Amino acid sequence: MKKHLKQFLWLSPFLLFALYWLGIYWSLRNPMEEIVYSENGGIMRNMIVKSYTQTIGSGAPWKEDEGFQTFPYSDKIVGGKAHLAVTMFRGTADWFYMYKYKLNESTSVNLIFEYDASKKIFYQSDLYLTINETSYEGQQLLDQLATY
């Protein structure tokens, strides 16, 4: 009996650590919550999930004192004429993604996607065409884009 008690006492810190780790991991219900935890989480964040800024290949680290930060995706993920960046806010998962595709030197198609953490939805919030720093939306966008 004493042998089993000693084994249990010896293993209990490891079991508690494993249960704590599983509790955190199971509380992350979707990929966006995992991303938030990877950047803003506590001590266990680096053991559970890889940092999002590492995943997207951004060389910029998350700065603890900033309210929000924008991180570009690496050229290995998107490159050439495409540019993708994510803007993350401290303490919330309400982030937005900016995608830009250059048609030529002065013309680009720009899309903005947002993630609403309270509703748990990811949606496109804006689409516009920029030609020589002039933006076009709606039917004007389609008319201008027809030339390309």
PDB file of C-alpha atoms in Angstrom:
ATOM      1  CA  MET A   1       0.000   0.000   0.000  1.00  0.00           C
ATOM      2  CA  LYS A   2       2.813   2.400   0.872  1.00  0.00           C
ATOM      3  CA  LYS A   3       4.486   1.660  -2.454  1.00  0.00           C
ATOM      4  CA  HIS A   4       1.347   2.671  -4.402  1.00  0.00           C
ATOM      5  CA  LEU A   5       0.962   5.812  -2.319  1.00  0.00           C
ATOM      6  CA  LYS A   6       4.581   6.798  -2.975  1.00  0.00           C
ATOM      7  CA  GLN A   7       4.144   6.200  -6.703  1.00  0.00           C
ATOM      8  CA  PHE A   8       0.946   8.244  -6.727  1.00  0.00           C
ATOM      9  CA  LEU A   9       2.579  11.107  -4.838  1.00  0.00           C
ATOM     10  CA  TRP A  10       5.552  11.008  -7.167  1.00  0.00           C
ATOM     11  CA  LEU A  11       3.329  11.031 -10.286  1.00  0.00           C
ATOM     12  CA  SER A  12       0.738  13.540  -9.034  1.00  0.00           C
ATOM     13  CA  PRO A  13       2.667  16.702 -10.094  1.00  0.00           C
ATOM     14  CA  PHE A  14       2.952  15.310 -13.621  1.00  0.00           C
ATOM     15  CA  LEU A  15      -0.718  14.338 -13.675  1.00  0.00           C
ATOM     16  CA  LEU A  16      -1.757  17.780 -12.424  1.00  0.00           C
ATOM     17  CA  PHE A  17       0.419  19.440 -15.055  1.00  0.00           C
ATOM     18  CA  ALA A  18      -1.096  17.235 -17.787  1.00  0.00           C
ATOM     19  CA  LEU A  19      -4.645  17.982 -16.616  1.00  0.00           C
ATOM     20  CA  TYR A  20      -3.898  21.717 -16.497  1.00  0.00           C
ATOM     21  CA  TRP A  21      -2.468  21.566 -20.033  1.00  0.00           C
ATOM     22  CA  LEU A  22      -5.470  19.610 -21.342  1.00  0.00           C
ATOM     23  CA  GLY A  23      -7.874  22.014 -19.651  1.00  0.00           C
ATOM     24  CA  ILE A  24      -6.324  24.969 -21.437  1.00  0.00           C
ATOM     25  CA  TYR A  25      -6.142  23.156 -24.772  1.00  0.00           C
ATOM     26  CA  TRP A  26      -9.757  21.979 -24.619  1.00  0.00           C
ATOM     27  CA  SER A  27     -10.923  25.488 -23.722  1.00  0.00           C
ATOM     28  CA  LEU A  28      -9.684  26.764 -27.094  1.00  0.00           C
ATOM     29  CA  ARG A  29     -12.789  26.167 -29.177  1.00  0.00           C
ATOM     30  CA  ASN A  30     -11.656  27.350 -32.607  1.00  0.00           C
ATOM     31  CA  PRO A  31      -8.501  28.323 -34.497  1.00  0.00           C
ATOM     32  CA  MET A  32      -8.913  32.034 -33.757  1.00  0.00           C
ATOM     33  CA  GLU A  33      -8.959  31.359 -30.011  1.00  0.00           C
ATOM     34  CA  GLU A  34      -5.774  29.318 -30.439  1.00  0.00           C
ATOM     35  CA  ILE A  35      -4.195  32.251 -32.261  1.00  0.00           C
ATOM     36  CA  VAL A  36      -5.192  34.679 -29.499  1.00  0.00           C
ATOM     37  CA  TYR A  37      -3.824  32.328 -26.857  1.00  0.00           C
ATOM     38  CA  SER A  38      -0.577  31.827 -28.767  1.00  0.00           C
ATOM     39  CA  GLU A  39       0.102  35.574 -28.652  1.00  0.00           C
ATOM     40  CA  ASN A  40      -1.616  36.717 -25.455  1.00  0.00           C
ATOM     41  CA  GLY A  41      -1.778  33.580 -23.330  1.00  0.00           C
ATOM     42  CA  GLY A  42      -0.010  32.721 -20.120  1.00  0.00           C
ATOM     43  CA  ILE A  43       2.891  30.466 -19.267  1.00  0.00           C
ATOM     44  CA  MET A  44       1.571  27.463 -21.184  1.00  0.00           C
ATOM     45  CA  ARG A  45       1.128  29.261 -24.535  1.00  0.00           C
ATOM     46  CA  ASN A  46       4.453  28.154 -26.024  1.00  0.00           C
ATOM     47  CA  MET A  47       3.942  24.535 -24.947  1.00  0.00           C
ATOM     48  CA  ILE A  48       0.467  24.218 -26.450  1.00  0.00           C
ATOM     49  CA  VAL A  49       0.528  26.161 -29.704  1.00  0.00           C
ATOM     50  CA  LYS A  50       3.195  27.794 -31.817  1.00  0.00           C
ATOM     51  CA  SER A  51       3.170  31.598 -31.793  1.00  0.00           C
ATOM     52  CA  TYR A  52       1.017  32.991 -34.585  1.00  0.00           C
ATOM     53  CA  THR A  53       3.684  35.471 -35.624  1.00  0.00           C
ATOM     54  CA  GLN A  54       6.078  32.512 -36.034  1.00  0.00           C
ATOM     55  CA  THR A  55       3.458  30.593 -38.000  1.00  0.00           C
ATOM     56  CA  ILE A  56       2.926  33.370 -40.544  1.00  0.00           C
ATOM     57  CA  GLY A  57       6.669  33.918 -40.859  1.00  0.00           C
ATOM     58  CA  SER A  58       6.661  37.453 -39.519  1.00  0.00           C
ATOM     59  CA  GLY A  59       9.964  38.520 -38.022  1.00  0.00           C
ATOM     60  CA  ALA A  60       8.269  41.071 -35.771  1.00  0.00           C
ATOM     61  CA  PRO A  61       7.656  39.907 -32.190  1.00  0.00           C
ATOM     62  CA  TRP A  62       4.486  40.676 -30.254  1.00  0.00           C
ATOM     63  CA  LYS A  63       5.183  43.718 -28.071  1.00  0.00           C
ATOM     64  CA  GLU A  64       3.536  43.438 -24.678  1.00  0.00           C
ATOM     65  CA  ASP A  65       3.043  47.193 -24.251  1.00  0.00           C
ATOM     66  CA  GLU A  66       1.324  47.894 -27.597  1.00  0.00           C
ATOM     67  CA  GLY A  67      -2.455  48.233 -27.974  1.00  0.00           C
ATOM     68  CA  PHE A  68      -2.444  46.825 -31.500  1.00  0.00           C
ATOM     69  CA  GLN A  69       0.115  45.670 -34.021  1.00  0.00           C
ATOM     70  CA  THR A  70       0.157  44.773 -37.698  1.00  0.00           C
ATOM     71  CA  PHE A  71       2.132  41.764 -38.864  1.00  0.00           C
ATOM     72  CA  PRO A  72       2.810  41.009 -42.536  1.00  0.00           C
ATOM     73  CA  TYR A  73       2.784  37.424 -43.756  1.00  0.00           C
ATOM     74  CA  SER A  74       6.095  36.174 -45.150  1.00  0.00           C
ATOM     75  CA  ASP A  75       6.778  36.036 -48.870  1.00  0.00           C
ATOM     76  CA  LYS A  76       6.915  32.235 -48.567  1.00  0.00           C
ATOM     77  CA  ILE A  77       3.181  32.217 -47.770  1.00  0.00           C
ATOM     78  CA  VAL A  78       2.052  35.095 -49.992  1.00  0.00           C
ATOM     79  CA  GLY A  79       4.410  36.775 -52.342  1.00  0.00           C
ATOM     80  CA  GLY A  80       4.920  38.279 -55.734  1.00  0.00           C
ATOM     81  CA  LYS A  81       2.025  40.620 -56.398  1.00  0.00           C
ATOM     82  CA  ALA A  82       0.109  39.666 -53.250  1.00  0.00           C
ATOM     83  CA  HIS A  83       0.488  41.133 -49.764  1.00  0.00           C
ATOM     84  CA  LEU A  84      -1.316  39.914 -46.635  1.00  0.00           C
ATOM     85  CA  ALA A  85      -1.128  41.369 -43.137  1.00  0.00           C
ATOM     86  CA  VAL A  86      -3.024  40.817 -39.908  1.00  0.00           C
ATOM     87  CA  THR A  87      -3.754  43.510 -37.324  1.00  0.00           C
ATOM     88  CA  MET A  88      -4.109  42.153 -33.804  1.00  0.00           C
ATOM     89  CA  PHE A  89      -5.415  44.015 -30.777  1.00  0.00           C
ATOM     90  CA  ARG A  90      -4.291  43.472 -27.184  1.00  0.00           C
ATOM     91  CA  GLY A  91      -6.769  41.482 -25.124  1.00  0.00           C
ATOM     92  CA  THR A  92      -9.294  40.714 -27.861  1.00  0.00           C
ATOM     93  CA  ALA A  93      -9.658  38.443 -30.853  1.00  0.00           C
ATOM     94  CA  ASP A  94     -11.394  41.113 -32.944  1.00  0.00           C
ATOM     95  CA  TRP A  95      -8.690  41.185 -35.583  1.00  0.00           C
ATOM     96  CA  PHE A  96      -8.674  42.146 -39.219  1.00  0.00           C
ATOM     97  CA  TYR A  97      -6.754  40.934 -42.225  1.00  0.00           C
ATOM     98  CA  MET A  98      -5.735  43.156 -45.122  1.00  0.00           C
ATOM     99  CA  TYR A  99      -5.125  41.516 -48.502  1.00  0.00           C
ATOM    100  CA  LYS A 100      -3.702  43.498 -51.412  1.00  0.00           C
ATOM    101  CA  TYR A 101      -3.118  42.274 -54.951  1.00  0.00           C
ATOM    102  CA  LYS A 102      -1.151  44.561 -57.272  1.00  0.00           C
ATOM    103  CA  LEU A 103      -2.417  44.532 -60.839  1.00  0.00           C
ATOM    104  CA  ASN A 104       0.375  46.906 -61.853  1.00  0.00           C
ATOM    105  CA  GLU A 105       2.566  49.566 -60.213  1.00  0.00           C
ATOM    106  CA  SER A 106      -0.272  52.022 -59.585  1.00  0.00           C
ATOM    107  CA  THR A 107      -3.308  49.705 -59.349  1.00  0.00           C
ATOM    108  CA  SER A 108      -4.294  47.235 -56.645  1.00  0.00           C
ATOM    109  CA  VAL A 109      -7.340  45.319 -55.436  1.00  0.00           C
ATOM    110  CA  ASN A 110      -7.726  45.529 -51.659  1.00  0.00           C
ATOM    111  CA  LEU A 111      -9.835  43.326 -49.400  1.00  0.00           C
ATOM    112  CA  ILE A 112     -10.353  43.595 -45.664  1.00  0.00           C
ATOM    113  CA  PHE A 113     -11.590  40.626 -43.650  1.00  0.00           C
ATOM    114  CA  GLU A 114     -12.620  40.886 -40.003  1.00  0.00           C
ATOM    115  CA  TYR A 115     -13.051  38.350 -37.248  1.00  0.00           C
ATOM    116  CA  ASP A 116     -15.735  39.145 -34.667  1.00  0.00           C
ATOM    117  CA  ALA A 117     -14.839  37.135 -31.570  1.00  0.00           C
ATOM    118  CA  SER A 118     -18.175  37.661 -29.801  1.00  0.00           C
ATOM    119  CA  LYS A 119     -20.152  36.254 -32.764  1.00  0.00           C
ATOM    120  CA  LYS A 120     -17.330  33.909 -33.828  1.00  0.00           C
ATOM    121  CA  ILE A 121     -17.647  34.883 -37.485  1.00  0.00           C
ATOM    122  CA  PHE A 122     -15.078  35.732 -40.119  1.00  0.00           C
ATOM    123  CA  TYR A 123     -16.377  38.028 -42.857  1.00  0.00           C
ATOM    124  CA  GLN A 124     -15.293  40.344 -45.650  1.00  0.00           C
ATOM    125  CA  SER A 125     -15.862  43.914 -44.534  1.00  0.00           C
ATOM    126  CA  ASP A 126     -14.462  45.913 -47.439  1.00  0.00           C
ATOM    127  CA  LEU A 127     -13.445  45.576 -51.083  1.00  0.00           C
ATOM    128  CA  TYR A 128     -12.038  48.403 -53.152  1.00  0.00           C
ATOM    129  CA  LEU A 129      -9.820  49.117 -56.137  1.00  0.00           C
ATOM    130  CA  THR A 130      -7.062  51.712 -55.870  1.00  0.00           C
ATOM    131  CA  ILE A 131      -5.727  53.432 -58.983  1.00  0.00           C
ATOM    132  CA  ASN A 132      -3.149  56.188 -58.437  1.00  0.00           C
ATOM    133  CA  GLU A 133      -4.294  56.620 -54.828  1.00  0.00           C
ATOM    134  CA  THR A 134      -7.969  56.965 -55.863  1.00  0.00           C
ATOM    135  CA  SER A 135     -10.326  54.337 -54.430  1.00  0.00           C
ATOM    136  CA  TYR A 136     -13.289  52.818 -56.224  1.00  0.00           C
ATOM    137  CA  GLU A 137     -16.051  50.716 -54.684  1.00  0.00           C
ATOM    138  CA  GLY A 138     -19.232  49.019 -55.869  1.00  0.00           C
ATOM    139  CA  GLN A 139     -20.176  49.516 -59.506  1.00  0.00           C
ATOM    140  CA  GLN A 140     -17.277  51.929 -60.046  1.00  0.00           C
ATOM    141  CA  LEU A 141     -14.913  49.163 -58.956  1.00  0.00           C
ATOM    142  CA  LEU A 142     -16.411  46.782 -61.517  1.00  0.00           C
ATOM    143  CA  ASP A 143     -16.254  49.402 -64.279  1.00  0.00           C
ATOM    144  CA  GLN A 144     -12.591  50.193 -63.530  1.00  0.00           C
ATOM    145  CA  LEU A 145     -11.673  46.540 -63.063  1.00  0.00           C
ATOM    146  CA  ALA A 146     -13.158  45.581 -66.437  1.00  0.00           C
ATOM    147  CA  THR A 147     -10.098  47.081 -68.156  1.00  0.00           C
ATOM    148  CA  TYR A 148      -7.885  44.512 -66.434  1.00  0.00           C
TER     149      TYR A 148
END
